[in-house]
PDB file of C-alpha atoms in Angstrom:
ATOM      1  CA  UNK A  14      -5.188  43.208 -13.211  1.00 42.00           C
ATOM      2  CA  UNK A  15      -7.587  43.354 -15.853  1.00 42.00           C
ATOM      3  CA  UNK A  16     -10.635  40.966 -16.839  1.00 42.00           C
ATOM      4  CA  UNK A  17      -7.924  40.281 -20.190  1.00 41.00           C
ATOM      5  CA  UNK A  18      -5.316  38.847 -17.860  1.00 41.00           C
ATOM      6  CA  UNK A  19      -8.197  36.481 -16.505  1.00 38.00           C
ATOM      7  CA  UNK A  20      -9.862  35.130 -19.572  1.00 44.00           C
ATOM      8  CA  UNK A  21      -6.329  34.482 -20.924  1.00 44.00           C
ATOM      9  CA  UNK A  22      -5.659  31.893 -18.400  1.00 44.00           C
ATOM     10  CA  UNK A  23      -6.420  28.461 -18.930  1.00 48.00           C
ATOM     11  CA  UNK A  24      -8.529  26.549 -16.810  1.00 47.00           C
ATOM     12  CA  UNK A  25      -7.173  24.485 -14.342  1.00 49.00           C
ATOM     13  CA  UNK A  26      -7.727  20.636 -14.896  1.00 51.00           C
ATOM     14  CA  UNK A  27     -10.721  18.912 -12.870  1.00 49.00           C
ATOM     15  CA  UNK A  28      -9.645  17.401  -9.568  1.00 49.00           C
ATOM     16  CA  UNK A  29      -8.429  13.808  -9.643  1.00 50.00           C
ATOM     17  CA  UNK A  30     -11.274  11.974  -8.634  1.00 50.00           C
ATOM     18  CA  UNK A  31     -13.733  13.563 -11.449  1.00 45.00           C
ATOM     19  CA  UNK A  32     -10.774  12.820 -14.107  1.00 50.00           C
ATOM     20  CA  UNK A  33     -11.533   9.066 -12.771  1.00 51.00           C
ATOM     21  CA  UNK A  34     -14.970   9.326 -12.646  1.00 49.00           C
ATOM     22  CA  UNK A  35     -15.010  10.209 -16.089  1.00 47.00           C
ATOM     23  CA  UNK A  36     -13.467   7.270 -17.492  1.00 47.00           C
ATOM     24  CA  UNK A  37     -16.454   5.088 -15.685  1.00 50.00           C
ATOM     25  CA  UNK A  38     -19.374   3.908 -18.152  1.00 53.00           C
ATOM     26  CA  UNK A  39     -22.667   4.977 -17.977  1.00 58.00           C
ATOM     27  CA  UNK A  40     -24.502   3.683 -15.180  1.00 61.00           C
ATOM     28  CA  UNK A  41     -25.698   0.040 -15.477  1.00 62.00           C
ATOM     29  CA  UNK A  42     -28.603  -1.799 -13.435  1.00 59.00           C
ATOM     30  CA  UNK A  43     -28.509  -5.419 -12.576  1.00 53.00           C
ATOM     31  CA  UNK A  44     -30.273  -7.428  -9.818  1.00 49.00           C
ATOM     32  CA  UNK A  45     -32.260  -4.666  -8.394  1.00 55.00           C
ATOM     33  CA  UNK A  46     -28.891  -2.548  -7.669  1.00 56.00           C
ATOM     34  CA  UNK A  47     -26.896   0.235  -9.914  1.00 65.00           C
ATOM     35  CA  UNK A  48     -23.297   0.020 -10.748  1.00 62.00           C
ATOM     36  CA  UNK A  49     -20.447   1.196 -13.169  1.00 71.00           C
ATOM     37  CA  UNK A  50     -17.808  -0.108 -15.046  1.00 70.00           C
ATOM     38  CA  UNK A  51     -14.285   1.232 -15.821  1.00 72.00           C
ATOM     39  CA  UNK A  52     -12.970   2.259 -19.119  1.00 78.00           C
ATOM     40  CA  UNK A  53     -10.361   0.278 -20.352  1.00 82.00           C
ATOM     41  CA  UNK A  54      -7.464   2.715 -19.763  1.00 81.00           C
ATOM     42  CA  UNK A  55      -8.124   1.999 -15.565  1.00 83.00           C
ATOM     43  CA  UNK A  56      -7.853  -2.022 -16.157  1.00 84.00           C
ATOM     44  CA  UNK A  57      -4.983  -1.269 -18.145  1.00 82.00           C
ATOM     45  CA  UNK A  58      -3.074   1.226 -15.306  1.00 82.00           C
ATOM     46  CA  UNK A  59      -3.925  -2.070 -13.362  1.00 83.00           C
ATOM     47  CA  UNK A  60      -3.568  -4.961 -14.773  1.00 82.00           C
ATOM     48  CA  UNK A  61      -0.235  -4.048 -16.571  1.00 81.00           C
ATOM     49  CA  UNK A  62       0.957  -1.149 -13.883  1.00 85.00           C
ATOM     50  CA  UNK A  63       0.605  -2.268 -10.963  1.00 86.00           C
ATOM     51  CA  UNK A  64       2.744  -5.165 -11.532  1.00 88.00           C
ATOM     52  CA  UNK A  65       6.227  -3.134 -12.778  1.00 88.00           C
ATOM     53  CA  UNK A  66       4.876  -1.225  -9.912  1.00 90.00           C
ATOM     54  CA  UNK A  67       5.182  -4.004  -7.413  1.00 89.00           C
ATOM     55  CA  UNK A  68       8.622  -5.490  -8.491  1.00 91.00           C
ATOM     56  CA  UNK A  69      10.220  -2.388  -8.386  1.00 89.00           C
ATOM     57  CA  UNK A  70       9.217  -1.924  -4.790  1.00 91.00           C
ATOM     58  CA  UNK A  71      10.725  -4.963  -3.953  1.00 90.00           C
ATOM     59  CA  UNK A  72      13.982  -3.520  -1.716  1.00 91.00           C
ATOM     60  CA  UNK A  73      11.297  -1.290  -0.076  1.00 91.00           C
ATOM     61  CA  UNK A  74       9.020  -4.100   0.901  1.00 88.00           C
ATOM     62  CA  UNK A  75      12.122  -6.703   1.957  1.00 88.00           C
ATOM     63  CA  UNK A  76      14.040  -3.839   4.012  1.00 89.00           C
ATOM     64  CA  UNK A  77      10.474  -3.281   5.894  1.00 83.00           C
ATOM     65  CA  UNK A  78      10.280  -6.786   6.386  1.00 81.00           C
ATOM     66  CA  UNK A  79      13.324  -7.686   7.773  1.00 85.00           C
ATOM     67  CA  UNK A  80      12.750  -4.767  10.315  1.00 83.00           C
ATOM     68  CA  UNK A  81      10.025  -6.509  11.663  1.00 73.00           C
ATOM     69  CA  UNK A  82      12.411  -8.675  13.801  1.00 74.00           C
ATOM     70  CA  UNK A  83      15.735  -6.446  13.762  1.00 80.00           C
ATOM     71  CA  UNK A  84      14.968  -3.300  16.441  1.00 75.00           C
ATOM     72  CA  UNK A  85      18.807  -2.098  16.297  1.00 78.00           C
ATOM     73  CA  UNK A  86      19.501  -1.870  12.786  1.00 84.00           C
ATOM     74  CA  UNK A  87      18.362   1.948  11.370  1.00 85.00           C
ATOM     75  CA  UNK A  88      16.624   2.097   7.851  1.00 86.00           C
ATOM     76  CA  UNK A  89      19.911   2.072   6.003  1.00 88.00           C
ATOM     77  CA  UNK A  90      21.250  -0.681   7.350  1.00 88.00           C
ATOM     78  CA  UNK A  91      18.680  -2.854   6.658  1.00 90.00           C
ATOM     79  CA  UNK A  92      18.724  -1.619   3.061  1.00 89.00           C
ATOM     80  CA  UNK A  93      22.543  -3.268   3.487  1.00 89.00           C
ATOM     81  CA  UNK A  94      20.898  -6.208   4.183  1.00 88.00           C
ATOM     82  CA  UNK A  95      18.729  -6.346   1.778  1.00 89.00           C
ATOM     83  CA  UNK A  96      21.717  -5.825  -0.682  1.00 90.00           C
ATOM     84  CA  UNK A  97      24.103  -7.925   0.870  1.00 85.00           C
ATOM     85  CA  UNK A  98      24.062 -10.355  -1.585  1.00 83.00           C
ATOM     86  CA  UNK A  99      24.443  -8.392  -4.482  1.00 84.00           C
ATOM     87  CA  UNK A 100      22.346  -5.597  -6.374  1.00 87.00           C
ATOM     88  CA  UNK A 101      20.358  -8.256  -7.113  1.00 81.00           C
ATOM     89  CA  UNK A 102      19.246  -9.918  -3.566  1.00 83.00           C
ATOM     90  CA  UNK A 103      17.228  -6.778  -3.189  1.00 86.00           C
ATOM     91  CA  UNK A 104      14.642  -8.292  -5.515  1.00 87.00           C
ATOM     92  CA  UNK A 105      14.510 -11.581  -3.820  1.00 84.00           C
ATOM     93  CA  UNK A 106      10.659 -12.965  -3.983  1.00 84.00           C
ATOM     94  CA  UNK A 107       9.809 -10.022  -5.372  1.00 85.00           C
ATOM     95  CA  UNK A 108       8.074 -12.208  -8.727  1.00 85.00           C
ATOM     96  CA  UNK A 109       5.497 -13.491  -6.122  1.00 83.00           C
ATOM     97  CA  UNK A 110       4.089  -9.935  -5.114  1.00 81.00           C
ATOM     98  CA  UNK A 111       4.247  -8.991  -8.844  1.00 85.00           C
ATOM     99  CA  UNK A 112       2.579 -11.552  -9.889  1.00 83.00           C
ATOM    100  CA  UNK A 113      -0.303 -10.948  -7.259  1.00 74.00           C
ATOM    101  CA  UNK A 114       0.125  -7.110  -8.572  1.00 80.00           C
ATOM    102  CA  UNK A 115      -2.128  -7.708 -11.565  1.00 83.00           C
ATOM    103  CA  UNK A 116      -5.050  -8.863  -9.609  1.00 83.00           C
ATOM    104  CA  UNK A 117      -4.057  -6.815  -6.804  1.00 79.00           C
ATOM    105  CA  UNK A 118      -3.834  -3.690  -8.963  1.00 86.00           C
ATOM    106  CA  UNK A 119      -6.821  -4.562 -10.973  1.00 86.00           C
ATOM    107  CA  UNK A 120      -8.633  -4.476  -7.635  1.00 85.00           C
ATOM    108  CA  UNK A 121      -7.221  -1.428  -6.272  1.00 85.00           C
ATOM    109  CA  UNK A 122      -8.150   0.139  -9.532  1.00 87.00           C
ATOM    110  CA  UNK A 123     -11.361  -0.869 -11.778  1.00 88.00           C
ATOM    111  CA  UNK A 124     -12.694  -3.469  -8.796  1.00 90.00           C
ATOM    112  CA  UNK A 125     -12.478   0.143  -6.500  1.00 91.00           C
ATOM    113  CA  UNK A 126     -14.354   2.194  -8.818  1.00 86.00           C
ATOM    114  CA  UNK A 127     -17.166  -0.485  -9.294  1.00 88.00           C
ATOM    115  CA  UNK A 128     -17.256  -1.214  -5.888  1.00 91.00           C
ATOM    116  CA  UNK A 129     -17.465   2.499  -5.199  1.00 90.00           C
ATOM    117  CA  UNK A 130     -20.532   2.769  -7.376  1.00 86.00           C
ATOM    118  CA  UNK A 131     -23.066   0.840  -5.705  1.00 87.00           C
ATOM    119  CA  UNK A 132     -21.378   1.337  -1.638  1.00 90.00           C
ATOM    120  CA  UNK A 133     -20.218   5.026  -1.831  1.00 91.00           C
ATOM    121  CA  UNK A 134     -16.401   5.451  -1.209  1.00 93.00           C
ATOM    122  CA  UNK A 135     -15.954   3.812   2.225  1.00 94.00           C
ATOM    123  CA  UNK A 136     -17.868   0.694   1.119  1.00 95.00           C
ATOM    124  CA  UNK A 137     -15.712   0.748  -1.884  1.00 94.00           C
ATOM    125  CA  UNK A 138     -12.427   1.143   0.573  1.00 96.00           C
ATOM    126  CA  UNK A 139     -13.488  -1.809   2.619  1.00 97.00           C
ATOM    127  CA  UNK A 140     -14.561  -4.236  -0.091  1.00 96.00           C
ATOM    128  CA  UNK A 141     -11.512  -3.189  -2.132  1.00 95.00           C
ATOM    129  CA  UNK A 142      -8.962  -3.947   0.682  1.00 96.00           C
ATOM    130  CA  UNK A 143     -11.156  -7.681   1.473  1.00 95.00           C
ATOM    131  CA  UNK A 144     -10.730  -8.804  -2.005  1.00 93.00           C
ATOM    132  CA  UNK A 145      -7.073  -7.366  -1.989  1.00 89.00           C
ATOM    133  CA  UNK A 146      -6.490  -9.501   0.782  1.00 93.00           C
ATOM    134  CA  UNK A 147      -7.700 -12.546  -0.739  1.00 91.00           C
ATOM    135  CA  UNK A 148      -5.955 -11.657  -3.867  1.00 85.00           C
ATOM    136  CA  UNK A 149      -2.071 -11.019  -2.519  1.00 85.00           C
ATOM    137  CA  UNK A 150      -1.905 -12.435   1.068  1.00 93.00           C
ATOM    138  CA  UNK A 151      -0.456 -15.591  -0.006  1.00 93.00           C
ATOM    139  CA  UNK A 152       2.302 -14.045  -2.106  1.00 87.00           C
ATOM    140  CA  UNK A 153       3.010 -11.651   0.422  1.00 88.00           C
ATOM    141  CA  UNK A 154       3.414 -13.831   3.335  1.00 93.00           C
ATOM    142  CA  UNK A 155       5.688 -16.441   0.955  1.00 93.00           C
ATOM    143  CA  UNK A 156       7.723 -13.198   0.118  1.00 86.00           C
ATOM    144  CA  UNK A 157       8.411 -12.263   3.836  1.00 89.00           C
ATOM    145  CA  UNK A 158       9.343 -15.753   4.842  1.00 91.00           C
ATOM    146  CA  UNK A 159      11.709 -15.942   1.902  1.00 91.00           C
ATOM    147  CA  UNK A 160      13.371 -12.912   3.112  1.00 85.00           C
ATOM    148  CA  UNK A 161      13.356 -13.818   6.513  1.00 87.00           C
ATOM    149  CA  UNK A 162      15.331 -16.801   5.703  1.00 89.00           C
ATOM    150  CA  UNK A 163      18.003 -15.333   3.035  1.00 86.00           C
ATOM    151  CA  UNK A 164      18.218 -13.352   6.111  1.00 82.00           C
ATOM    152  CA  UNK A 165      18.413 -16.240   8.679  1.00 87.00           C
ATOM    153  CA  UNK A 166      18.513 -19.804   6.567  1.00 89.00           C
ATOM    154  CA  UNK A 167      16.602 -22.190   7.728  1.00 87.00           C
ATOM    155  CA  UNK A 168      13.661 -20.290   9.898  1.00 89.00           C
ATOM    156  CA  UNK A 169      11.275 -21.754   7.934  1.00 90.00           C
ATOM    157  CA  UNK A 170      11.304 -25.281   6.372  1.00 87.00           C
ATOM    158  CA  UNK A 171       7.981 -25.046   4.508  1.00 90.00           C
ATOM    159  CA  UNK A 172       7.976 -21.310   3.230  1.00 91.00           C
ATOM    160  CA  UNK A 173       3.787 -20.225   3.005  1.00 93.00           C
ATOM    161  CA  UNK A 174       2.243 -21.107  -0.395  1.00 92.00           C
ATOM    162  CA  UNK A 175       2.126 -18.236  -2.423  1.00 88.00           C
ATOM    163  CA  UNK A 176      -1.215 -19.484  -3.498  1.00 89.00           C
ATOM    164  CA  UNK A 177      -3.016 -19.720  -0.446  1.00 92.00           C
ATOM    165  CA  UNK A 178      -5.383 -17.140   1.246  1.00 91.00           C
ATOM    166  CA  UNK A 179      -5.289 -16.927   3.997  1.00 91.00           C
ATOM    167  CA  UNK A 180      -2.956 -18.037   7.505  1.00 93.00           C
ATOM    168  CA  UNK A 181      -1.447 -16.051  10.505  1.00 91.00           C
ATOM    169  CA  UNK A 182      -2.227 -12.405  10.314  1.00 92.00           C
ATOM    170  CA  UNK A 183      -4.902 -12.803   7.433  1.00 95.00           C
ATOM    171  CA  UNK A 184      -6.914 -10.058   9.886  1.00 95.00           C
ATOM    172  CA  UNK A 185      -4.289  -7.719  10.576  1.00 96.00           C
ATOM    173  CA  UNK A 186      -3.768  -7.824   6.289  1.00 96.00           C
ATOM    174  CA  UNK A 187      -7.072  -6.598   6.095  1.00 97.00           C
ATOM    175  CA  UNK A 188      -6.747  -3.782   8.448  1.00 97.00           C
ATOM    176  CA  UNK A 189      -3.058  -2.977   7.279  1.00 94.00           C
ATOM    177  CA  UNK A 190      -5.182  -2.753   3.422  1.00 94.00           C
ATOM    178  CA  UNK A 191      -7.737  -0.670   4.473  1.00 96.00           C
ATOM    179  CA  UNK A 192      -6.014   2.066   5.789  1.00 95.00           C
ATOM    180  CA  UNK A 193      -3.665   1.693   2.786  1.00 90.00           C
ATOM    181  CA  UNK A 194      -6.609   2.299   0.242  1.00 94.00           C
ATOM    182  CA  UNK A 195      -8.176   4.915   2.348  1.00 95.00           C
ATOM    183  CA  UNK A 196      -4.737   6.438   1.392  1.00 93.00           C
ATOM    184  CA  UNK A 197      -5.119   6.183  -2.058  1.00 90.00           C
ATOM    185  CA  UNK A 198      -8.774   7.026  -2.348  1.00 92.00           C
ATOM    186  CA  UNK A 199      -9.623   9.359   0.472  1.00 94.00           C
ATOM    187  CA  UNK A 200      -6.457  11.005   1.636  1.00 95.00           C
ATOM    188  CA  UNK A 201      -5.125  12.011  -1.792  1.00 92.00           C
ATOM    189  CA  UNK A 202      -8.066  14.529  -2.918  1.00 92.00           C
ATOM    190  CA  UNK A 203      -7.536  16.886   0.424  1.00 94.00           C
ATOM    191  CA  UNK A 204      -4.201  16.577   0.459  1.00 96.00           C
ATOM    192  CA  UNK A 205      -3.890  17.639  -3.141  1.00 94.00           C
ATOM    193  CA  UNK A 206      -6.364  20.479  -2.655  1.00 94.00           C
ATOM    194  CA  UNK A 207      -4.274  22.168   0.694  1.00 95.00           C
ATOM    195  CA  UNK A 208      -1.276  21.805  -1.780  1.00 96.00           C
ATOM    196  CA  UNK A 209      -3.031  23.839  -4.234  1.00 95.00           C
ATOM    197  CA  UNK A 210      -4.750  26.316  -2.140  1.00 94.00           C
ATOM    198  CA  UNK A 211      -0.832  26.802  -0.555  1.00 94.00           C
ATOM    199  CA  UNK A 212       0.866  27.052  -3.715  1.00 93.00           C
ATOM    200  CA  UNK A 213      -2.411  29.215  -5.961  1.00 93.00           C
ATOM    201  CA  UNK A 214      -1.727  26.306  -8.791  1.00 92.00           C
ATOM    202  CA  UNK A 215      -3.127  23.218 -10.272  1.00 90.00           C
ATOM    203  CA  UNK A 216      -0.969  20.865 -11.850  1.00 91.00           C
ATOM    204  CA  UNK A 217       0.695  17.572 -12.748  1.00 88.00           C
ATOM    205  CA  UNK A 218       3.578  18.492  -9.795  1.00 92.00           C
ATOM    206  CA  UNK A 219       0.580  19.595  -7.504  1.00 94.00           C
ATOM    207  CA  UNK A 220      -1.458  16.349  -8.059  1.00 91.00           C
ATOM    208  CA  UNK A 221       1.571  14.136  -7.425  1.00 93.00           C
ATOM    209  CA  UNK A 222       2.504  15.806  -3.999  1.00 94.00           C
ATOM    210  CA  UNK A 223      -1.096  15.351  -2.626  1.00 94.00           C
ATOM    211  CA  UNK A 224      -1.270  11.712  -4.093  1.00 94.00           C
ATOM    212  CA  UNK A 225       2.412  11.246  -2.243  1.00 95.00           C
ATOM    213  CA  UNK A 226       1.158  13.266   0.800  1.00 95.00           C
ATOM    214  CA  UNK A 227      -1.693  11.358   1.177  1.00 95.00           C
ATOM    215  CA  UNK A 228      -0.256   8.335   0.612  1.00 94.00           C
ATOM    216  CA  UNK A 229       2.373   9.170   3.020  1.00 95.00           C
ATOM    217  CA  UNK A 230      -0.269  10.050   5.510  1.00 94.00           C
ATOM    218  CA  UNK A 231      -1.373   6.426   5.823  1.00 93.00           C
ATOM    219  CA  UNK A 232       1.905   4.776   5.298  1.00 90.00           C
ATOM    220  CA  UNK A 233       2.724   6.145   8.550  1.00 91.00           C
ATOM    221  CA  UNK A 234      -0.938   5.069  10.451  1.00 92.00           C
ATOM    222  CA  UNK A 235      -0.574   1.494   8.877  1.00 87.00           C
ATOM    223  CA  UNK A 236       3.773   1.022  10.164  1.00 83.00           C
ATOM    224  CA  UNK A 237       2.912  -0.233  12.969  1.00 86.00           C
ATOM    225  CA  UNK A 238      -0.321  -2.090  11.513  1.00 92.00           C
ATOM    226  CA  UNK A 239       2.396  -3.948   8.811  1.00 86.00           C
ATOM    227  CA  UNK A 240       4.807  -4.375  11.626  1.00 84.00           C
ATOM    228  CA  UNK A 241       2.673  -6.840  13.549  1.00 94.00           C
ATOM    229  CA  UNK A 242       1.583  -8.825  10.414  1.00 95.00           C
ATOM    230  CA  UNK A 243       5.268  -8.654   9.391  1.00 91.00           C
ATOM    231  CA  UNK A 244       6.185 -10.375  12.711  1.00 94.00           C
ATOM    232  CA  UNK A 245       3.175 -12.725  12.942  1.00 95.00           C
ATOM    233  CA  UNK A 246       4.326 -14.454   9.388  1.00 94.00           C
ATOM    234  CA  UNK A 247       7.972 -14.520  10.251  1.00 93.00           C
ATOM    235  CA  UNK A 248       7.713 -16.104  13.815  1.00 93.00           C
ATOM    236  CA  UNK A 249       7.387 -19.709  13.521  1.00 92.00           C
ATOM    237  CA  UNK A 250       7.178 -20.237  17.302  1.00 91.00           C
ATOM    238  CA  UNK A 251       3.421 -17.641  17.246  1.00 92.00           C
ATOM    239  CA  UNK A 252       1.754 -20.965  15.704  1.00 88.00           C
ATOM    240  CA  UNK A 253       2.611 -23.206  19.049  1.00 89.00           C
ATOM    241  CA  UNK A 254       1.146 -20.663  21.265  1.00 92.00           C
ATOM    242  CA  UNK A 255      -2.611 -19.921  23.031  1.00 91.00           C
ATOM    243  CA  UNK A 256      -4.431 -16.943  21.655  1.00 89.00           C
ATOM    244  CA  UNK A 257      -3.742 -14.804  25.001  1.00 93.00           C
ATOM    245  CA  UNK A 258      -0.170 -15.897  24.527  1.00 95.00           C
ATOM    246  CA  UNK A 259      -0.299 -14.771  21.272  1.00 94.00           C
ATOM    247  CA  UNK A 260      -1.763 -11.446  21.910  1.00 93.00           C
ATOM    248  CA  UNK A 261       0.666 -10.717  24.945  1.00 95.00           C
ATOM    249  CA  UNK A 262       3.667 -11.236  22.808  1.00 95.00           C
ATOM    250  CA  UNK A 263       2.066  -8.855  19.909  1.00 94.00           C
ATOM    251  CA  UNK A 264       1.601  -6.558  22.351  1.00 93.00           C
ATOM    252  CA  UNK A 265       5.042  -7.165  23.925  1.00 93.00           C
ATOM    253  CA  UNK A 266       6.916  -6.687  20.318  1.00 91.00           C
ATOM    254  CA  UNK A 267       4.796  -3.290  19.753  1.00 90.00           C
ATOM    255  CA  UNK A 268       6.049  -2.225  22.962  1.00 88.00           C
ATOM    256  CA  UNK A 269       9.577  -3.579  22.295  1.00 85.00           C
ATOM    257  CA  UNK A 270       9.822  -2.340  18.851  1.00 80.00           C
ATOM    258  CA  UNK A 271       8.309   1.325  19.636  1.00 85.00           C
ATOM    259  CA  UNK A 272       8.919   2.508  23.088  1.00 88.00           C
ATOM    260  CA  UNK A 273      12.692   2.477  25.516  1.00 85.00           C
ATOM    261  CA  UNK A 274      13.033   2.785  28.695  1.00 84.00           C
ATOM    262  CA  UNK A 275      15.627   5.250  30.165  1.00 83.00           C
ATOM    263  CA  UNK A 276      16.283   6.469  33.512  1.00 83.00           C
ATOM    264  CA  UNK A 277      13.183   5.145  34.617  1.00 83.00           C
ATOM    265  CA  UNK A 278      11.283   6.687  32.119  1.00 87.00           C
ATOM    266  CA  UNK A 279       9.597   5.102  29.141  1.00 87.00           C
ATOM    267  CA  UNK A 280       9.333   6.804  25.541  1.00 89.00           C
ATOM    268  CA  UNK A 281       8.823   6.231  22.136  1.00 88.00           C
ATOM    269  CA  UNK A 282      11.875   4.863  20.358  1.00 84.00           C
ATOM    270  CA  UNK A 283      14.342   5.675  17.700  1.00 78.00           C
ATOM    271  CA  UNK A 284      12.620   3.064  15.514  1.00 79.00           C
ATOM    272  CA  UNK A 285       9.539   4.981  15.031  1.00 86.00           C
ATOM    273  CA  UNK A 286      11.107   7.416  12.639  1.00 88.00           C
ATOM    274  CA  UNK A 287      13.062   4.268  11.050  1.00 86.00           C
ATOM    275  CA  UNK A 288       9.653   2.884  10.398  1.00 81.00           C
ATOM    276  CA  UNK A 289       7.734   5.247   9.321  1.00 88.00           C
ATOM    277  CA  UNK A 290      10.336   6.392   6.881  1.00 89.00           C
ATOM    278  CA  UNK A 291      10.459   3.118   5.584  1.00 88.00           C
ATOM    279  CA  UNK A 292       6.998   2.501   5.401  1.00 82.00           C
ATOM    280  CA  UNK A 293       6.915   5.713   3.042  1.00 88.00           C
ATOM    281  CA  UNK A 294       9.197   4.590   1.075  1.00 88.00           C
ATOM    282  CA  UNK A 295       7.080   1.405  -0.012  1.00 89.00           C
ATOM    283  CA  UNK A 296       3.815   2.383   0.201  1.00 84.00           C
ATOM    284  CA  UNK A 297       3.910   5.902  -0.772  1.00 90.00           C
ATOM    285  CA  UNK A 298       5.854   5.504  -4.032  1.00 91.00           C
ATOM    286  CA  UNK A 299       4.319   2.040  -4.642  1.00 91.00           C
ATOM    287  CA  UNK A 300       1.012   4.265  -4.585  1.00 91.00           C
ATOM    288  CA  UNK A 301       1.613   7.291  -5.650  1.00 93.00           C
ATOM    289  CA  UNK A 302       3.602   5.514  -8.990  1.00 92.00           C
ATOM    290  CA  UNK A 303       0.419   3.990  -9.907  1.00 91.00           C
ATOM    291  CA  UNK A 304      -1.858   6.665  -9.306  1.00 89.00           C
ATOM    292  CA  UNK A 305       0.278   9.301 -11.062  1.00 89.00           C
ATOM    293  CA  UNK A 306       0.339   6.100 -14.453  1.00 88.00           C
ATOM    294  CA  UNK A 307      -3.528   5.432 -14.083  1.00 86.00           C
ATOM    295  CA  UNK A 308      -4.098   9.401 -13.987  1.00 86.00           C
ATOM    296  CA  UNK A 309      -2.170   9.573 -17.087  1.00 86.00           C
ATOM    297  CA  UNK A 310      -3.764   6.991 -18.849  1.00 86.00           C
ATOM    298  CA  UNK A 311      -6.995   8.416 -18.100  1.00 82.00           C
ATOM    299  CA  UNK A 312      -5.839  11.584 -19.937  1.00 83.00           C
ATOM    300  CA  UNK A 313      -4.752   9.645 -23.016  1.00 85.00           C
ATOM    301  CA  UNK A 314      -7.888   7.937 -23.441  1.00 84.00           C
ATOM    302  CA  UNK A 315      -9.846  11.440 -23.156  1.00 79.00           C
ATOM    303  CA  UNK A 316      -7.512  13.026 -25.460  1.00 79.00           C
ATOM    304  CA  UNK A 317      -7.951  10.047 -28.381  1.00 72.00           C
TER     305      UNK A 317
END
């Protein structure tokens, strides 16, 4: 092959994260510290994105819920379930979430980067997931209660305010976030480089398997992280108990929901594929939706 055949072919576009970087301000100073601020197509990819993005999860998110409590049922009968009342049952609660979604998003997003400026990446993963937390927990915990009782009327009498911070599991929301962002701002860039390296190409498919890879990667750490919080907020009867009665039954559902016992031997259950799969399904396209519209928006903006 001749140098020709080389100069001929265009470069490949700059990885991801630079793309991002890119649409950051220049570098302000305030209060003895340095910072950034995003452009405005990253607040848009968030605060108008991640919403759509959100709702349309909704099945995903319910079906994962209602696993939470239901250890028999595989993935696609709980996707029944979710559906049993219609096509449009599957959405059920899922306004609360989306309406958290714009702050939610907007954090993931431009509240990331700016975070990221001034405490490097993991600083900006932590802080992110925090203020995510604070942001969503409330709509997320009224969302799983509603489903758990179009599932089972009655559970709950006084369904969580979708307004309020914080409750049961507001620590195991934080952890289940912060592996979740470390998905979607660590994971993604290595990922999307092995896929290029394997395939010798750089592209819009190649970016969007290593943001789905990635994101897959810690969909399946934070299952059984989701899991736990998904049973804490839809067991009424965890509020009446000790905190070492609390933490024995956790640990008794983990061991319940992800390990059989057979001929005297004990081994990880069926359910761990069911969950993980599920899990994917939400937080990987959830993710790797908005990633894939904040990338593009990104390009727009350069291209004006």
């Amino acid at each position: 092959v001749g140098p020709s055949s080389f100069a001929a072919r265009p470069h490949p576009p700059p990885p991801v994260h630079l793309q991002r970087q890119r649409a950051l301000q220049p570098r302000r100073v305030a209060m003895g510290f340095e910072f950034q601020l995003p452009e405005p197509p990253v607040i848009a990819a968030g605060g108008l994105g991640g919403p759509a993005v959100m709702f349309t999860v909704t099945p995903f998110r319910n079906g994962l819920t209602l696993g939470a409590t239901n250890i028999e049922a595989g993935a696609m009968g709980l996707y029944r379930q979710v559906f049993s009342r219609g096509l449009a049952s599957g959405w059920t609660g899922g306004i609360y979430p989306a309406i958290a979604a714009c702050p939610q998003f907007l954090c993931l997003g431009p509240a990331y980067h700016f975070y990221a400026s001034f405490a490097g990446v993991g600083g900006g993963v932590f802080l992110t997931s925090l203020t995510e937390t604070a942001i969503v927990y409330g709509a997320e915990t009224c969302n799983a209660q509603m489903a758990k009782n179009a599932k089972s009327p009655g559970t709950f009498k006084d369904v969580h305010p979708s307004w309020k911070p914080f409750g049961p599991g507001f620590g195991i929301h934080v952890f289940r976030n912060i592996i979740a962002t470390a998905g979607l701002r660590m994971f993604c860039t290595p990922c999307t480089y092995v896929i290029e390296k394997a395939t010798g190409k750089s592209n819009a498919l190649t970016q969007v398997g290593g943001d789905f890879a990635g994101n897959v990667c810690a969909a399946c750490l934070s299952a059984p992280v989701h899991q736990v919080y998904g049973f804490t907020v839809t067991t009424p009867e965890l509020a009446t108990m000790s905190g070492a009665e609390k933490k024995d039954r956790l640990v008794q559902f983990l061991k319940d929901q992800y390990t059989e016992t057979k001929d005297g031997k004990t081994r990880l259950s069926s359910v761990v594929p069911r969950d993980l799969f599920m899990r994917s399904m939400y937080v990987a396209v959830a993710y790797t939706m908005y990633s894939t519209l904040e990338r593009g928006l990104v390009k727009m903006w350069k291209n004006q």
